[in-house]
Amino acid sequence: GDSVTQMEGPVTLSEEAFLTINCTYTATGYPSLFWYVQYPGEGLQLLLKATKADDKGSNKGFEATYRKETTSFHLEKGSVQVSDSAVYFCALGRGAQKLVFGQGTRLTINP
Amino acid sequence: DAGVIQSPRHEVTEMGQEVTLRCKPISGHNSLFWYRQTMMRGLELLIYFNNNVPIDDSGMPEDRFSAKMPNASFSTLKIQPSEPRDSAVYFCASSPTGTGYEKLFFGSGTQLSVL
């Protein structure tokens, strides 16, 4: 079945550092791919998405490119801020509005 | 709009007790989802409804778990009897059917602790 694997956290960085959170998936066909963010005490929010191979999703300085050849959707940001501290989830979506989530990666940014 | 509303925010109970979690979806949304989040298993889909009808409950862990959606503005997730391994954060989410995942909105979750 479909599955998503994220790099294990937690990840701790200093402000203005470069961020990469790895995500790979296993699926047949062409699912849509997503990154969700969960701030402390809140529910998940959609951060960005890509619906087909080579699409690049972007939002709030974050980017991720749908790479079918490597079945990956890595999240990147060039310069992180303290306010980016949160848990990040990679997810795969296929029909019927069902999402399969990765384990989540906790990111802490120190000033 | 107030967003997806879940209650209670926190629930502490003893093993063997019945627990009921509640969710009010966003008005006009006709798909509703219950997720469970644990350290070990991450975020798992338990069940989802479309137009108040359960479509897929394959994620419900066992018969102790049941979910209902008696109308378009209310859903419950019940655990009876509860066990310590049920301790988790339970999220409810809703979306308008057919609009894609970008319209999926999550509530703030219920933190359940079973002692």
Short mmCIF file of C-alpha atoms in Angstrom, two decimals:
data_model
loop_
_atom_site.label_atom_id
_atom_site.label_comp_id
_atom_site.label_asym_id
_atom_site.label_seq_id
_atom_site.Cartn_x
_atom_site.Cartn_y
_atom_site.Cartn_z
CA GLY A 1 0.00 0.00 0.00
CA ASP A 2 0.88 3.66 -0.05
CA SER A 3 3.39 4.89 2.52
CA VAL A 4 5.43 7.97 3.40
CA THR A 5 8.79 8.01 5.16
CA GLN A 6 10.24 11.15 6.71
CA MET A 7 13.64 11.81 8.15
CA GLU A 8 13.62 11.24 11.86
CA GLY A 9 13.75 14.21 14.13
CA PRO A 10 13.98 16.19 16.11
CA VAL A 11 15.88 18.75 14.08
CA THR A 12 17.43 21.75 15.81
CA LEU A 13 18.88 24.66 13.84
CA SER A 14 20.01 28.20 14.44
CA GLU A 15 18.07 31.11 12.99
CA GLU A 16 18.93 31.84 9.33
CA ALA A 17 20.23 28.31 8.74
CA PHE A 18 19.28 26.29 5.67
CA LEU A 19 16.64 23.64 6.23
CA THR A 20 16.05 20.32 4.51
CA ILE A 21 13.57 17.73 5.73
CA ASN A 22 13.65 14.57 3.66
CA CYS A 23 10.52 12.77 2.53
CA THR A 24 10.20 9.72 0.31
CA TYR A 25 7.09 7.85 -0.67
CA THR A 26 5.93 4.49 -1.97
CA ALA A 27 2.89 4.48 -4.20
CA THR A 28 1.63 3.29 -7.52
CA GLY A 29 0.50 5.76 -10.10
CA TYR A 30 0.62 9.50 -9.59
CA PRO A 31 -0.52 10.63 -6.16
CA SER A 32 -0.50 14.24 -5.02
CA LEU A 33 2.09 15.20 -2.41
CA PHE A 34 1.79 17.63 0.47
CA TRP A 35 3.58 19.20 3.38
CA TYR A 36 1.54 20.07 6.45
CA VAL A 37 2.71 22.06 9.46
CA GLN A 38 1.49 21.75 13.04
CA TYR A 39 2.25 24.64 15.37
CA PRO A 40 2.14 23.99 19.13
CA GLY A 41 -1.38 23.43 20.40
CA GLU A 42 -2.93 23.65 16.95
CA GLY A 43 -4.19 21.33 14.25
CA LEU A 44 -2.39 20.66 11.00
CA GLN A 45 -2.34 23.28 8.26
CA LEU A 46 -1.51 22.77 4.63
CA LEU A 47 1.87 24.34 3.87
CA LEU A 48 2.32 23.45 0.20
CA LYS A 49 1.42 20.86 -2.41
CA ALA A 50 2.40 19.40 -5.75
CA THR A 51 0.08 17.40 -7.95
CA LYS A 52 2.35 15.98 -10.64
CA ALA A 53 5.94 15.09 -11.37
CA ASP A 54 8.39 18.01 -11.48
CA ASP A 55 5.86 20.38 -9.89
CA LYS A 56 7.31 22.67 -7.27
CA GLY A 57 5.12 23.69 -4.38
CA SER A 58 6.04 26.81 -2.42
CA ASN A 59 4.69 28.90 0.44
CA LYS A 60 6.13 31.15 3.17
CA GLY A 61 9.65 30.63 1.84
CA PHE A 62 9.36 26.84 1.90
CA GLU A 63 9.71 24.79 -1.28
CA ALA A 64 9.41 21.15 -2.29
CA THR A 65 9.72 19.51 -5.72
CA TYR A 66 7.85 16.36 -6.74
CA ARG A 67 10.59 13.99 -7.96
CA LYS A 68 9.08 10.85 -9.42
CA GLU A 69 12.44 9.34 -10.39
CA THR A 70 13.58 9.36 -6.76
CA THR A 71 10.05 9.16 -5.25
CA SER A 72 10.91 12.14 -3.07
CA PHE A 73 9.38 15.43 -1.95
CA HIS A 74 11.99 17.06 0.26
CA LEU A 75 11.10 20.27 2.10
CA GLU A 76 13.60 23.15 1.95
CA LYS A 77 13.89 26.69 3.22
CA GLY A 78 16.86 28.95 2.68
CA SER A 79 16.77 30.86 5.97
CA VAL A 80 14.66 29.63 8.86
CA GLN A 81 13.16 31.76 11.61
CA VAL A 82 12.23 31.04 15.20
CA SER A 83 8.57 31.19 14.13
CA ASP A 84 9.14 28.16 11.87
CA SER A 85 9.47 25.93 14.93
CA ALA A 86 6.76 23.30 14.52
CA VAL A 87 6.14 19.71 13.49
CA TYR A 88 6.20 19.10 9.73
CA PHE A 89 4.34 16.25 8.06
CA CYS A 90 4.82 14.94 4.56
CA ALA A 91 1.68 13.38 3.11
CA LEU A 92 0.44 11.53 0.04
CA GLY A 93 -3.05 11.92 -1.29
CA ARG A 94 -4.95 9.66 -3.61
CA GLY A 95 -8.62 9.89 -4.34
CA ALA A 96 -11.51 10.04 -1.94
CA GLN A 97 -9.67 12.72 0.01
CA LYS A 98 -7.66 10.19 1.96
CA LEU A 99 -4.24 11.30 3.10
CA VAL A 100 -1.37 9.08 4.20
CA PHE A 101 1.00 10.93 6.53
CA GLY A 102 4.61 10.45 7.45
CA GLN A 103 5.68 10.27 11.08
CA GLY A 104 6.31 14.00 11.36
CA THR A 105 9.56 15.85 12.01
CA ARG A 106 9.84 18.23 14.95
CA LEU A 107 11.81 21.34 14.05
CA THR A 108 13.20 23.73 16.65
CA ILE A 109 14.86 26.97 15.64
CA ASN A 110 17.06 28.70 18.20
CA PRO A 111 17.61 32.46 18.07
CA ASP B 1 -16.11 30.90 10.41
CA ALA B 2 -14.96 29.35 13.69
CA GLY B 3 -13.17 26.47 12.03
CA VAL B 4 -13.39 22.84 13.08
CA ILE B 5 -14.30 22.69 16.75
CA GLN B 6 -13.33 19.75 18.93
CA SER B 7 -14.19 19.08 22.53
CA PRO B 8 -12.89 18.51 25.05
CA ARG B 9 -9.34 19.83 24.51
CA HIS B 10 -8.02 17.51 27.18
CA GLU B 11 -9.51 14.34 28.65
CA VAL B 12 -8.05 12.28 31.46
CA THR B 13 -9.83 9.08 32.35
CA GLU B 14 -9.25 5.74 33.96
CA MET B 15 -8.90 2.46 32.16
CA GLY B 16 -12.26 0.86 31.49
CA GLN B 17 -14.22 4.11 31.32
CA GLU B 18 -16.15 5.25 28.28
CA VAL B 19 -14.74 8.25 26.44
CA THR B 20 -16.61 10.40 23.92
CA LEU B 21 -14.86 12.90 21.72
CA ARG B 22 -16.85 15.49 19.82
CA CYS B 23 -16.39 17.39 16.60
CA LYS B 24 -18.26 20.18 14.85
CA PRO B 25 -17.12 20.54 11.23
CA ILE B 26 -17.04 23.75 9.29
CA SER B 27 -20.49 24.65 8.02
CA GLY B 28 -20.97 23.50 4.44
CA HIS B 29 -18.26 20.87 4.61
CA ASN B 30 -19.67 17.42 3.87
CA SER B 31 -16.60 15.27 4.42
CA LEU B 32 -15.37 14.59 7.93
CA PHE B 33 -12.30 12.70 9.09
CA TRP B 34 -11.06 11.35 12.42
CA TYR B 35 -7.29 10.96 12.87
CA ARG B 36 -5.20 9.67 15.76
CA GLN B 37 -1.69 10.91 16.46
CA THR B 38 0.80 8.95 18.57
CA MET B 39 4.55 9.04 18.94
CA MET B 40 4.88 5.46 17.78
CA ARG B 41 2.54 5.44 14.79
CA GLY B 42 2.37 9.08 13.77
CA LEU B 43 -0.89 10.35 12.26
CA GLU B 44 -3.38 7.66 11.25
CA LEU B 45 -6.76 7.96 9.59
CA LEU B 46 -9.37 6.15 11.68
CA ILE B 47 -12.56 6.79 9.71
CA TYR B 48 -14.09 9.24 7.31
CA PHE B 49 -17.63 10.25 6.46
CA ASN B 50 -19.14 11.73 3.35
CA ASN B 51 -22.57 13.31 3.67
CA ASN B 52 -22.87 11.79 7.16
CA VAL B 53 -22.29 8.26 5.86
CA PRO B 54 -19.18 6.31 6.93
CA ILE B 55 -17.18 5.60 3.78
CA ASP B 56 -14.05 3.94 5.12
CA ASP B 57 -13.57 2.73 8.69
CA SER B 58 -10.66 0.40 7.95
CA GLY B 59 -8.44 2.44 10.24
CA MET B 60 -10.57 1.93 13.33
CA PRO B 61 -8.30 -0.15 15.56
CA GLU B 62 -10.89 -2.47 17.10
CA ASP B 63 -14.48 -2.86 18.17
CA ARG B 64 -13.94 -0.69 21.23
CA PHE B 65 -13.90 2.27 18.86
CA SER B 66 -17.05 3.59 17.20
CA ALA B 67 -17.87 6.79 15.34
CA LYS B 68 -21.12 8.41 14.39
CA MET B 69 -22.25 11.41 12.42
CA PRO B 70 -25.96 11.92 13.17
CA ASN B 71 -26.12 15.16 11.17
CA ALA B 72 -23.97 17.43 9.06
CA SER B 73 -22.81 19.53 11.99
CA PHE B 74 -21.78 16.95 14.57
CA SER B 75 -19.72 13.81 14.93
CA THR B 76 -18.56 11.68 17.85
CA LEU B 77 -15.78 9.20 18.36
CA LYS B 78 -16.40 6.84 21.26
CA ILE B 79 -14.04 4.45 22.99
CA GLN B 80 -15.60 1.87 25.29
CA PRO B 81 -13.89 0.55 27.31
CA SER B 82 -10.82 2.75 27.14
CA GLU B 83 -7.29 1.38 27.62
CA PRO B 84 -3.96 3.10 28.35
CA ARG B 85 -2.76 2.38 24.80
CA ASP B 86 -5.56 4.60 23.51
CA SER B 87 -3.74 7.63 24.90
CA ALA B 88 -3.11 9.93 21.95
CA VAL B 89 -4.17 13.17 20.32
CA TYR B 90 -7.33 12.72 18.28
CA PHE B 91 -7.93 15.14 15.43
CA CYS B 92 -11.08 15.84 13.50
CA ALA B 93 -10.87 17.41 10.05
CA SER B 94 -13.45 18.49 7.49
CA SER B 95 -13.55 19.51 3.87
CA PRO B 96 -16.03 20.25 1.11
CA THR B 97 -16.28 17.13 -1.04
CA GLY B 98 -14.56 17.31 -4.37
CA THR B 99 -12.45 20.38 -3.69
CA GLY B 100 -9.13 18.68 -3.12
CA TYR B 101 -6.87 18.46 -0.15
CA GLU B 102 -6.14 22.17 0.06
CA LYS B 103 -9.57 22.58 1.57
CA LEU B 104 -8.95 20.08 4.39
CA PHE B 105 -9.12 21.85 7.76
CA PHE B 106 -8.10 20.32 11.06
CA GLY B 107 -9.37 21.02 14.53
CA SER B 108 -6.98 21.64 17.42
CA GLY B 109 -7.32 18.08 18.67
CA THR B 110 -8.30 16.31 21.87
CA GLN B 111 -5.45 15.12 24.07
CA LEU B 112 -6.64 11.85 25.63
CA SER B 113 -4.85 10.28 28.57
CA VAL B 114 -6.06 6.91 29.84
CA LEU B 115 -4.53 6.00 33.20
#
